[in-house]
CSV table of C-alpha atoms in Angstrom, one decimal:
chain,number,residue,atom,x,y,z
R,24,UNK,CA,7.6,0.0,-10.1
R,25,UNK,CA,11.4,0.4,-10.1
R,26,UNK,CA,11.5,-0.1,-14.0
R,27,UNK,CA,9.3,2.9,-14.6
R,28,UNK,CA,11.6,5.5,-12.7
R,29,UNK,CA,13.2,8.1,-14.7
R,30,UNK,CA,17.3,7.8,-15.0
R,31,UNK,CA,17.6,11.3,-13.7
R,32,UNK,CA,18.8,12.4,-10.0
R,33,UNK,CA,15.9,13.0,-7.7
R,34,UNK,CA,13.0,10.5,-6.7
R,35,UNK,CA,10.2,11.3,-4.5
R,36,UNK,CA,8.5,8.2,-2.6
R,37,UNK,CA,5.3,9.0,-0.9
R,38,UNK,CA,4.4,6.5,1.9
R,39,UNK,CA,7.7,4.9,2.2
R,40,UNK,CA,6.6,2.8,5.2
R,41,UNK,CA,9.2,0.6,6.3
R,42,UNK,CA,11.5,1.2,3.3
R,43,UNK,CA,11.4,-1.8,1.2
R,44,UNK,CA,11.2,0.1,-2.0
R,45,UNK,CA,13.2,2.9,-0.7
R,46,UNK,CA,16.0,0.3,-0.4
R,47,UNK,CA,15.7,-0.8,-3.7
R,48,UNK,CA,15.8,2.9,-5.0
R,49,UNK,CA,18.8,3.3,-3.1
R,50,UNK,CA,20.7,0.8,-5.1
R,51,UNK,CA,19.8,2.2,-8.4
R,52,UNK,CA,22.9,4.1,-9.8
R,53,UNK,CA,21.2,6.9,-11.7
R,54,UNK,CA,19.1,7.8,-8.8
R,55,UNK,CA,20.9,10.8,-6.8
R,56,UNK,CA,18.7,11.5,-3.9
R,57,UNK,CA,15.2,10.0,-2.7
R,58,UNK,CA,13.0,12.1,-0.8
R,59,UNK,CA,11.2,9.8,1.5
R,60,UNK,CA,7.7,11.0,2.7
R,61,UNK,CA,6.6,9.0,5.9
R,62,UNK,CA,4.7,10.4,8.9
R,63,UNK,CA,4.9,7.0,10.9
R,64,UNK,CA,7.7,7.9,13.5
R,65,UNK,CA,8.8,4.5,13.8
R,66,UNK,CA,9.1,4.0,9.9
R,67,UNK,CA,10.7,7.3,9.5
R,68,UNK,CA,13.6,6.9,12.0
R,69,UNK,CA,14.6,3.6,10.2
R,70,UNK,CA,14.3,5.4,6.7
R,71,UNK,CA,17.2,7.9,8.0
R,72,UNK,CA,19.7,5.3,7.9
R,73,UNK,CA,19.1,4.4,4.1
R,74,UNK,CA,21.7,5.6,1.6
R,75,UNK,CA,21.0,8.6,-0.3
R,76,UNK,CA,17.6,9.2,1.5
R,77,UNK,CA,16.4,12.4,2.9
R,78,UNK,CA,13.2,11.7,5.2
R,79,UNK,CA,10.4,14.4,5.2
R,80,UNK,CA,7.5,13.2,7.8
R,81,UNK,CA,4.7,16.0,5.9
R,82,UNK,CA,3.2,15.1,2.3
R,83,UNK,CA,1.9,18.7,2.3
R,84,UNK,CA,5.4,20.0,2.4
R,85,UNK,CA,6.2,18.4,-0.9
R,86,UNK,CA,4.9,21.5,-3.3
R,87,UNK,CA,6.9,24.0,-1.3
R,88,UNK,CA,10.1,21.9,-1.2
R,89,UNK,CA,10.5,21.0,-4.7
R,90,UNK,CA,9.0,23.6,-6.5
R,91,UNK,CA,11.9,24.6,-8.3
R,92,UNK,CA,13.3,21.3,-9.1
R,93,UNK,CA,12.4,19.2,-12.3
R,94,UNK,CA,11.0,15.8,-10.4
R,95,UNK,CA,10.8,13.2,-12.9
R,96,UNK,CA,9.6,10.3,-10.8
R,97,UNK,CA,7.0,10.2,-8.0
R,98,UNK,CA,6.4,6.8,-6.4
R,99,UNK,CA,3.5,6.5,-3.9
R,100,UNK,CA,2.3,3.6,-1.7
R,101,UNK,CA,0.0,6.1,0.1
R,102,UNK,CA,-3.7,4.5,0.1
R,103,UNK,CA,-5.2,7.6,-1.5
R,104,UNK,CA,-8.4,5.6,-1.5
R,105,UNK,CA,-8.9,6.0,2.2
R,106,UNK,CA,-8.5,9.7,2.1
R,107,UNK,CA,-11.3,12.4,1.8
R,108,UNK,CA,-11.9,13.7,-1.5
R,109,UNK,CA,-10.6,17.2,-0.5
R,110,UNK,CA,-7.3,15.8,0.9
R,111,UNK,CA,-7.0,13.5,-2.2
R,112,UNK,CA,-7.4,16.4,-4.5
R,113,UNK,CA,-5.1,18.7,-2.5
R,114,UNK,CA,-2.6,15.7,-2.7
R,115,UNK,CA,-2.6,15.1,-6.6
R,116,UNK,CA,-2.5,19.0,-7.1
R,117,UNK,CA,0.6,18.9,-5.1
R,118,UNK,CA,2.1,16.0,-7.0
R,119,UNK,CA,1.3,17.5,-10.4
R,120,UNK,CA,3.0,20.8,-9.2
R,121,UNK,CA,6.3,19.4,-8.7
R,122,UNK,CA,6.3,16.6,-11.5
R,123,UNK,CA,7.8,18.0,-14.6
R,124,UNK,CA,6.2,17.6,-18.2
R,125,UNK,CA,6.8,14.0,-19.0
R,126,UNK,CA,7.5,12.7,-15.3
R,127,UNK,CA,5.7,9.8,-13.7
R,128,UNK,CA,3.7,9.3,-10.8
R,129,UNK,CA,3.7,5.4,-10.0
R,130,UNK,CA,0.9,4.7,-7.9
R,131,UNK,CA,1.0,1.2,-5.9
R,132,UNK,CA,-2.4,0.0,-4.4
R,133,UNK,CA,-4.0,-3.1,-3.5
R,134,UNK,CA,-7.2,-2.2,-5.2
R,135,UNK,CA,-8.1,-2.8,-8.9
R,136,UNK,CA,-9.3,0.9,-9.5
R,137,UNK,CA,-7.5,4.1,-10.0
R,138,UNK,CA,-7.6,5.8,-6.3
R,139,UNK,CA,-7.9,9.6,-8.0
R,140,UNK,CA,-11.0,9.6,-10.4
R,141,UNK,CA,-10.4,10.7,-14.1
R,142,UNK,CA,-11.5,14.1,-13.7
R,143,UNK,CA,-9.1,14.8,-10.9
R,144,UNK,CA,-6.5,13.2,-13.0
R,145,UNK,CA,-7.4,15.4,-15.9
R,146,UNK,CA,-7.3,18.6,-13.9
R,147,UNK,CA,-3.7,17.8,-12.7
R,148,UNK,CA,-2.3,17.1,-16.3
R,149,UNK,CA,-2.1,13.7,-15.5
R,150,UNK,CA,-2.6,10.5,-18.0
R,151,UNK,CA,-2.6,6.7,-17.3
R,152,UNK,CA,0.0,5.1,-19.5
R,153,UNK,CA,0.2,1.7,-17.8
R,154,UNK,CA,-1.8,-0.5,-15.4
R,155,UNK,CA,0.4,-3.9,-14.0
R,156,UNK,CA,-1.0,-6.3,-11.9
R,157,UNK,CA,1.6,-7.7,-9.5
R,158,UNK,CA,0.3,-11.4,-8.6
R,159,UNK,CA,3.3,-12.2,-6.6
R,160,UNK,CA,2.7,-9.7,-4.0
R,161,UNK,CA,0.4,-11.0,-1.2
R,162,UNK,CA,-2.1,-9.5,-1.2
R,163,UNK,CA,-2.0,-9.1,-5.2
R,164,UNK,CA,-1.1,-5.5,-5.9
R,165,UNK,CA,-1.8,-2.9,-9.0
R,166,UNK,CA,0.6,-0.4,-10.2
R,167,UNK,CA,-0.8,2.8,-12.0
R,168,UNK,CA,1.6,4.8,-14.1
R,169,UNK,CA,0.4,8.0,-14.9
R,170,UNK,CA,2.7,10.7,-16.8
R,171,UNK,CA,2.1,14.5,-16.7
R,172,UNK,CA,1.3,16.3,-20.0
R,173,UNK,CA,1.5,19.9,-19.6
R,174,UNK,CA,-0.3,20.3,-22.9
R,175,UNK,CA,-3.8,18.9,-21.8
């Protein structure tokens, strides 16, 4: 996941959890700021102690908070397959709204399938560019990398 981040400044992490990925992101020299979105209050509190991290509890404030930034990387560990279609559609719309052209959404999941659906991705100008299976993770995980293409 880290190998796909942009060398430009700000990274948004959705579903930061206990901060395993956040801590790794904080060690990347080119990352200036990590906006860690996490609604679990216990995890949220521990995330505030990680260098370079600004914690936010509500995913649906992302669009307003970052609408004037050029965000190149969003990493997500949110289990979108468990969300209702409407919630999933709104989340992907908000992700697309803050991603710059050429920016990447890196989605980490334990399933072998895209959590969003082809039509939802197309409507939000996102194209799948890479799928990687992480066999060393227990259970094995899949990383989907999507790129925003404003010409779609």
